[in-house]
């Protein structure tokens, strides 16, 4: 009797242990699956762009218009977090800027500083709407406190190389003939040559050249380094034009007229 009771107790104990082990296994599988799902969800969240980021990208681009006595191109090239970066091209200078922005009712307000290692560097403050980013309004204050603040209202405009614009578009579209340049004055030849650069958006350092082109609607300052942009035809024509510029300078009205 005692032996029978003892065997029954042992059997019950062993059955209970086997049942407990059976329950543990699926619990571990469920836990691993849950962790994997959580990791996947976290990964998806970290790579998905936020609505704010998408809106911020809308303000990227170039904005062009009067800036004191010059024409300026303000380029917003990067927006991330609450920071903004870009470049300003004006007066023969191409200067980077970095700053921060705040947003209220889809209007981005930017405060950005140029590096400060150039005499014409300063601080840009401007605003624009991501809902309709057609214009930038703001001010620029030079680091030199003696210089006056400038206000500007710029329109969104993308630079495009257009070889057919200007007074002498043929200088960018085909090889010039000697007869087309030999009777031009030195000033006319200079204008023809620099018009080639202007079509590529070259921002002139010389004030008189800037003034010649900045009143032209097709002219958009875009670079201060023209290397790599000129076509083979333009390079050939520039050599020809410069040769006759030299003749005109040396001989004046005695040559070819």
mmCIF file of C-alpha atoms in Angstrom:
data_model
loop_
_atom_site.group_PDB
_atom_site.id
_atom_site.type_symbol
_atom_site.label_atom_id
_atom_site.label_comp_id
_atom_site.label_asym_id
_atom_site.label_seq_id
_atom_site.Cartn_x
_atom_site.Cartn_y
_atom_site.Cartn_z
ATOM 1 C CA UNK A 1 0.000 0.000 0.000
ATOM 2 C CA UNK A 2 2.760 2.348 0.994
ATOM 3 C CA UNK A 3 4.724 1.416 -2.114
ATOM 4 C CA UNK A 4 1.699 2.094 -4.317
ATOM 5 C CA UNK A 5 1.167 5.511 -2.740
ATOM 6 C CA UNK A 6 4.840 6.380 -3.178
ATOM 7 C CA UNK A 7 4.810 5.457 -6.873
ATOM 8 C CA UNK A 8 1.714 7.588 -7.423
ATOM 9 C CA UNK A 9 3.381 10.633 -5.817
ATOM 10 C CA UNK A 10 6.544 10.194 -7.931
ATOM 11 C CA UNK A 11 4.530 9.910 -11.160
ATOM 12 C CA UNK A 12 2.551 13.061 -10.314
ATOM 13 C CA UNK A 13 5.784 15.000 -9.634
ATOM 14 C CA UNK A 14 7.408 13.945 -12.928
ATOM 15 C CA UNK A 15 4.284 14.831 -14.915
ATOM 16 C CA UNK A 16 4.223 18.300 -13.347
ATOM 17 C CA UNK A 17 7.864 18.940 -14.295
ATOM 18 C CA UNK A 18 7.317 17.881 -17.933
ATOM 19 C CA UNK A 19 4.267 20.157 -18.184
ATOM 20 C CA UNK A 20 6.238 23.148 -16.842
ATOM 21 C CA UNK A 21 9.019 22.598 -19.384
ATOM 22 C CA UNK A 22 6.498 22.392 -22.185
ATOM 23 C CA UNK A 23 5.039 25.789 -21.221
ATOM 24 C CA UNK A 24 8.439 27.593 -21.126
ATOM 25 C CA UNK A 25 9.431 26.929 -24.744
ATOM 26 C CA UNK A 26 6.660 28.837 -26.564
ATOM 27 C CA UNK A 27 7.087 31.724 -24.105
ATOM 28 C CA UNK A 28 10.692 32.189 -25.246
ATOM 29 C CA UNK A 29 9.675 32.058 -28.921
ATOM 30 C CA UNK A 30 7.003 34.712 -28.391
ATOM 31 C CA UNK A 31 9.500 36.985 -26.590
ATOM 32 C CA UNK A 32 12.042 36.743 -29.407
ATOM 33 C CA UNK A 33 9.388 37.512 -32.012
ATOM 34 C CA UNK A 34 8.234 40.536 -30.038
ATOM 35 C CA UNK A 35 11.794 41.889 -29.818
ATOM 36 C CA UNK A 36 12.304 41.416 -33.556
ATOM 37 C CA UNK A 37 9.051 43.209 -34.357
ATOM 38 C CA UNK A 38 9.985 46.071 -32.022
ATOM 39 C CA UNK A 39 13.405 46.421 -33.658
ATOM 40 C CA UNK A 40 11.828 46.512 -37.137
ATOM 41 C CA UNK A 41 9.321 49.151 -36.048
ATOM 42 C CA UNK A 42 12.111 51.245 -34.521
ATOM 43 C CA UNK A 43 14.146 50.977 -37.734
ATOM 44 C CA UNK A 44 11.178 52.083 -39.842
ATOM 45 C CA UNK A 45 10.579 55.064 -37.585
ATOM 46 C CA UNK A 46 14.198 56.222 -37.791
ATOM 47 C CA UNK A 47 14.303 56.174 -41.605
ATOM 48 C CA UNK A 48 10.863 57.582 -42.379
ATOM 49 C CA UNK A 49 10.909 61.360 -43.170
ATOM 50 C CA UNK A 50 8.786 63.559 -40.946
ATOM 51 C CA UNK A 51 6.190 65.934 -42.320
ATOM 52 C CA UNK A 52 8.264 68.885 -41.122
ATOM 53 C CA UNK A 53 11.316 67.647 -43.064
ATOM 54 C CA UNK A 54 9.236 67.280 -46.225
ATOM 55 C CA UNK A 55 7.887 70.812 -45.851
ATOM 56 C CA UNK A 56 11.368 72.183 -45.208
ATOM 57 C CA UNK A 57 12.677 70.766 -48.480
ATOM 58 C CA UNK A 58 10.205 72.978 -50.345
ATOM 59 C CA UNK A 59 12.189 76.109 -49.492
ATOM 60 C CA UNK A 60 15.362 74.815 -51.175
ATOM 61 C CA UNK A 61 16.285 76.746 -54.324
ATOM 62 C CA UNK A 62 17.640 80.039 -55.615
ATOM 63 C CA UNK A 63 16.103 83.476 -55.149
ATOM 64 C CA UNK A 64 17.148 86.476 -57.249
ATOM 65 C CA UNK A 65 16.619 90.224 -57.100
ATOM 66 C CA UNK A 66 17.979 93.704 -56.309
ATOM 67 C CA UNK A 67 20.408 94.049 -53.423
ATOM 68 C CA UNK A 68 21.379 97.663 -53.002
ATOM 69 C CA UNK A 69 23.141 98.665 -56.228
ATOM 70 C CA UNK A 70 23.690 95.041 -57.247
ATOM 71 C CA UNK A 71 21.749 91.931 -58.128
ATOM 72 C CA UNK A 72 21.995 89.016 -55.695
ATOM 73 C CA UNK A 73 21.326 85.303 -55.926
ATOM 74 C CA UNK A 74 20.519 83.714 -52.593
ATOM 75 C CA UNK A 75 20.724 79.920 -52.697
ATOM 76 C CA UNK A 76 19.278 77.717 -49.948
ATOM 77 C CA UNK A 77 21.045 74.397 -50.463
ATOM 78 C CA UNK A 78 20.421 72.364 -47.304
ATOM 79 C CA UNK A 79 17.817 72.164 -44.535
ATOM 80 C CA UNK A 80 18.169 69.603 -41.745
ATOM 81 C CA UNK A 81 16.852 69.564 -38.193
ATOM 82 C CA UNK A 82 16.548 73.255 -37.432
ATOM 83 C CA UNK A 83 19.661 74.265 -39.393
ATOM 84 C CA UNK A 84 19.968 75.823 -42.840
ATOM 85 C CA UNK A 85 22.915 76.308 -45.229
ATOM 86 C CA UNK A 86 23.437 78.088 -48.523
ATOM 87 C CA UNK A 87 25.369 80.662 -50.551
ATOM 88 C CA UNK A 88 25.034 84.258 -51.589
ATOM 89 C CA UNK A 89 26.413 85.459 -54.919
ATOM 90 C CA UNK A 90 26.698 89.228 -55.232
ATOM 91 C CA UNK A 91 29.245 91.893 -56.133
ATOM 92 C CA UNK A 92 31.746 89.391 -57.488
ATOM 93 C CA UNK A 93 31.664 87.355 -54.262
ATOM 94 C CA UNK A 94 30.408 83.841 -53.628
ATOM 95 C CA UNK A 95 29.998 83.418 -49.861
ATOM 96 C CA UNK A 96 28.591 80.486 -47.852
ATOM 97 C CA UNK A 97 26.223 80.950 -44.928
ATOM 98 C CA UNK A 98 24.976 78.756 -42.092
ATOM 99 C CA UNK A 99 22.239 79.373 -39.576
ATOM 100 C CA UNK A 100 19.029 78.216 -37.958
ATOM 101 C CA UNK A 101 15.338 78.582 -38.647
ATOM 102 C CA UNK A 102 12.048 78.566 -36.801
ATOM 103 C CA UNK A 103 8.624 77.760 -38.231
ATOM 104 C CA UNK A 104 5.244 79.291 -37.498
ATOM 105 C CA UNK A 105 2.173 78.783 -39.684
ATOM 106 C CA UNK A 106 4.350 77.286 -42.439
ATOM 107 C CA UNK A 107 6.500 80.444 -42.541
ATOM 108 C CA UNK A 108 10.218 79.790 -42.153
ATOM 109 C CA UNK A 109 12.228 82.510 -40.420
ATOM 110 C CA UNK A 110 15.972 82.198 -40.988
ATOM 111 C CA UNK A 111 18.962 83.797 -39.289
ATOM 112 C CA UNK A 112 22.234 82.898 -41.046
ATOM 113 C CA UNK A 113 25.828 84.072 -40.737
ATOM 114 C CA UNK A 114 28.506 84.326 -43.393
ATOM 115 C CA UNK A 115 31.963 83.094 -42.238
ATOM 116 C CA UNK A 116 33.270 86.513 -41.181
ATOM 117 C CA UNK A 117 36.691 86.265 -42.822
ATOM 118 C CA UNK A 118 35.777 88.660 -45.662
ATOM 119 C CA UNK A 119 35.186 92.391 -45.392
ATOM 120 C CA UNK A 120 31.756 92.052 -47.021
ATOM 121 C CA UNK A 121 30.463 89.271 -44.745
ATOM 122 C CA UNK A 122 27.408 89.787 -42.577
ATOM 123 C CA UNK A 123 24.182 88.314 -41.232
ATOM 124 C CA UNK A 124 21.115 87.388 -43.284
ATOM 125 C CA UNK A 125 17.654 87.474 -41.745
ATOM 126 C CA UNK A 126 14.823 86.436 -44.022
ATOM 127 C CA UNK A 127 11.503 84.633 -44.151
ATOM 128 C CA UNK A 128 9.566 82.606 -46.709
ATOM 129 C CA UNK A 129 6.548 80.357 -46.814
ATOM 130 C CA UNK A 130 6.868 76.636 -47.506
ATOM 131 C CA UNK A 131 3.267 76.636 -48.709
ATOM 132 C CA UNK A 132 4.172 78.955 -51.599
ATOM 133 C CA UNK A 133 7.944 79.603 -51.659
ATOM 134 C CA UNK A 134 7.987 82.156 -54.462
ATOM 135 C CA UNK A 135 9.841 84.930 -52.676
ATOM 136 C CA UNK A 136 12.266 85.735 -49.882
ATOM 137 C CA UNK A 137 11.973 88.906 -47.844
ATOM 138 C CA UNK A 138 14.573 90.031 -45.374
ATOM 139 C CA UNK A 139 17.572 92.097 -44.359
ATOM 140 C CA UNK A 140 21.338 91.804 -44.406
ATOM 141 C CA UNK A 141 23.625 93.561 -41.932
ATOM 142 C CA UNK A 142 27.359 93.733 -42.474
ATOM 143 C CA UNK A 143 29.643 92.704 -39.630
ATOM 144 C CA UNK A 144 31.069 96.192 -39.979
ATOM 145 C CA UNK A 145 28.664 98.178 -37.795
ATOM 146 C CA UNK A 146 29.344 101.369 -39.760
ATOM 147 C CA UNK A 147 27.709 99.982 -42.890
ATOM 148 C CA UNK A 148 23.951 100.399 -43.346
ATOM 149 C CA UNK A 149 21.520 97.495 -43.307
ATOM 150 C CA UNK A 150 20.109 96.343 -46.648
ATOM 151 C CA UNK A 151 16.568 95.141 -47.294
ATOM 152 C CA UNK A 152 15.666 92.841 -50.170
ATOM 153 C CA UNK A 153 12.704 91.136 -51.772
ATOM 154 C CA UNK A 154 13.839 88.262 -53.986
ATOM 155 C CA UNK A 155 11.837 86.047 -56.313
ATOM 156 C CA UNK A 156 12.371 82.335 -56.739
ATOM 157 C CA UNK A 157 14.278 81.811 -59.956
ATOM 158 C CA UNK A 158 16.488 79.022 -61.234
ATOM 159 C CA UNK A 159 19.613 79.755 -63.275
ATOM 160 C CA UNK A 160 19.532 78.384 -66.807
ATOM 161 C CA UNK A 161 22.249 78.647 -69.410
ATOM 162 C CA UNK A 162 20.667 80.198 -72.503
ATOM 163 C CA UNK A 163 23.104 80.634 -75.404
ATOM 164 C CA UNK A 164 20.640 82.610 -77.547
ATOM 165 C CA UNK A 165 20.221 85.662 -75.291
ATOM 166 C CA UNK A 166 22.042 88.991 -75.401
ATOM 167 C CA UNK A 167 23.190 91.437 -78.076
ATOM 168 C CA UNK A 168 25.705 89.033 -79.626
ATOM 169 C CA UNK A 169 24.292 85.525 -79.115
ATOM 170 C CA UNK A 170 26.296 84.290 -82.107
ATOM 171 C CA UNK A 171 29.406 84.408 -79.898
ATOM 172 C CA UNK A 172 27.971 81.421 -78.001
ATOM 173 C CA UNK A 173 26.226 79.580 -80.828
ATOM 174 C CA UNK A 174 28.752 79.451 -83.685
ATOM 175 C CA UNK A 175 32.287 80.336 -84.684
ATOM 176 C CA UNK A 176 32.654 84.057 -85.370
ATOM 177 C CA UNK A 177 34.052 85.349 -88.622
ATOM 178 C CA UNK A 178 36.803 87.947 -88.730
ATOM 179 C CA UNK A 179 34.511 90.360 -90.556
ATOM 180 C CA UNK A 180 32.123 90.295 -87.565
ATOM 181 C CA UNK A 181 34.692 91.659 -85.117
ATOM 182 C CA UNK A 182 37.348 93.597 -87.032
ATOM 183 C CA UNK A 183 35.344 96.833 -87.231
ATOM 184 C CA UNK A 184 34.043 96.866 -83.653
ATOM 185 C CA UNK A 185 35.367 99.277 -81.059
ATOM 186 C CA UNK A 186 37.325 98.095 -78.036
ATOM 187 C CA UNK A 187 34.326 98.657 -75.741
ATOM 188 C CA UNK A 188 32.028 96.720 -78.075
ATOM 189 C CA UNK A 189 34.483 93.833 -78.210
ATOM 190 C CA UNK A 190 34.804 93.803 -74.421
ATOM 191 C CA UNK A 191 31.043 93.700 -74.079
ATOM 192 C CA UNK A 192 30.752 90.868 -76.608
ATOM 193 C CA UNK A 193 33.381 88.808 -74.752
ATOM 194 C CA UNK A 194 31.951 89.410 -71.291
ATOM 195 C CA UNK A 195 28.454 88.687 -72.517
ATOM 196 C CA UNK A 196 29.633 85.109 -73.068
ATOM 197 C CA UNK A 197 30.523 84.903 -69.366
ATOM 198 C CA UNK A 198 27.257 86.558 -68.362
ATOM 199 C CA UNK A 199 25.250 83.895 -70.176
ATOM 200 C CA UNK A 200 26.882 81.364 -67.852
ATOM 201 C CA UNK A 201 25.840 83.381 -64.804
ATOM 202 C CA UNK A 202 29.284 84.783 -64.079
ATOM 203 C CA UNK A 203 29.181 87.322 -61.229
ATOM 204 C CA UNK A 204 31.498 90.155 -62.228
ATOM 205 C CA UNK A 205 33.844 91.764 -59.752
ATOM 206 C CA UNK A 206 34.108 94.993 -61.744
ATOM 207 C CA UNK A 207 31.205 97.300 -61.011
ATOM 208 C CA UNK A 208 30.903 98.681 -64.544
ATOM 209 C CA UNK A 209 30.577 95.159 -65.966
ATOM 210 C CA UNK A 210 28.015 94.201 -63.319
ATOM 211 C CA UNK A 211 25.946 97.240 -64.170
ATOM 212 C CA UNK A 212 26.056 96.380 -67.863
ATOM 213 C CA UNK A 213 24.402 93.022 -67.297
ATOM 214 C CA UNK A 214 22.390 93.250 -64.080
ATOM 215 C CA UNK A 215 19.661 95.231 -65.816
ATOM 216 C CA UNK A 216 19.177 92.364 -68.251
ATOM 217 C CA UNK A 217 16.259 90.137 -67.237
ATOM 218 C CA UNK A 218 18.012 87.017 -68.565
ATOM 219 C CA UNK A 219 21.086 87.574 -66.389
ATOM 220 C CA UNK A 220 21.195 85.553 -63.153
ATOM 221 C CA UNK A 221 24.424 85.637 -61.080
ATOM 222 C CA UNK A 222 25.356 82.025 -60.440
ATOM 223 C CA UNK A 223 29.129 81.607 -60.112
ATOM 224 C CA UNK A 224 32.432 83.453 -59.699
ATOM 225 C CA UNK A 225 34.417 80.645 -61.325
ATOM 226 C CA UNK A 226 33.733 80.260 -65.039
ATOM 227 C CA UNK A 227 36.231 77.427 -65.587
ATOM 228 C CA UNK A 228 34.642 74.268 -66.886
ATOM 229 C CA UNK A 229 31.502 75.998 -68.151
ATOM 230 C CA UNK A 230 32.621 77.525 -71.449
ATOM 231 C CA UNK A 231 31.927 75.563 -74.617
ATOM 232 C CA UNK A 232 34.619 74.900 -77.227
ATOM 233 C CA UNK A 233 32.951 77.381 -79.585
ATOM 234 C CA UNK A 234 32.955 80.063 -76.893
ATOM 235 C CA UNK A 235 36.623 79.454 -76.048
ATOM 236 C CA UNK A 236 37.550 79.823 -79.703
ATOM 237 C CA UNK A 237 35.526 83.027 -80.066
ATOM 238 C CA UNK A 238 37.021 84.528 -76.901
ATOM 239 C CA UNK A 239 40.517 84.089 -78.345
ATOM 240 C CA UNK A 240 39.443 85.846 -81.553
ATOM 241 C CA UNK A 241 37.697 88.685 -79.732
ATOM 242 C CA UNK A 242 40.651 89.308 -77.411
ATOM 243 C CA UNK A 243 42.995 89.481 -80.395
ATOM 244 C CA UNK A 244 40.927 92.288 -81.906
ATOM 245 C CA UNK A 245 40.550 93.980 -78.527
ATOM 246 C CA UNK A 246 44.337 94.257 -78.523
ATOM 247 C CA UNK A 247 44.382 95.630 -82.055
ATOM 248 C CA UNK A 248 41.698 98.185 -81.175
ATOM 249 C CA UNK A 249 43.653 99.260 -78.100
ATOM 250 C CA UNK A 250 46.935 99.640 -79.994
ATOM 251 C CA UNK A 251 45.653 101.264 -83.160
ATOM 252 C CA UNK A 252 42.299 102.798 -82.247
ATOM 253 C CA UNK A 253 40.465 104.285 -85.215
ATOM 254 C CA UNK A 254 43.441 103.706 -87.472
ATOM 255 C CA UNK A 255 42.791 99.954 -87.490
ATOM 256 C CA UNK A 256 40.032 98.466 -89.603
ATOM 257 C CA UNK A 257 38.003 101.655 -89.920
#
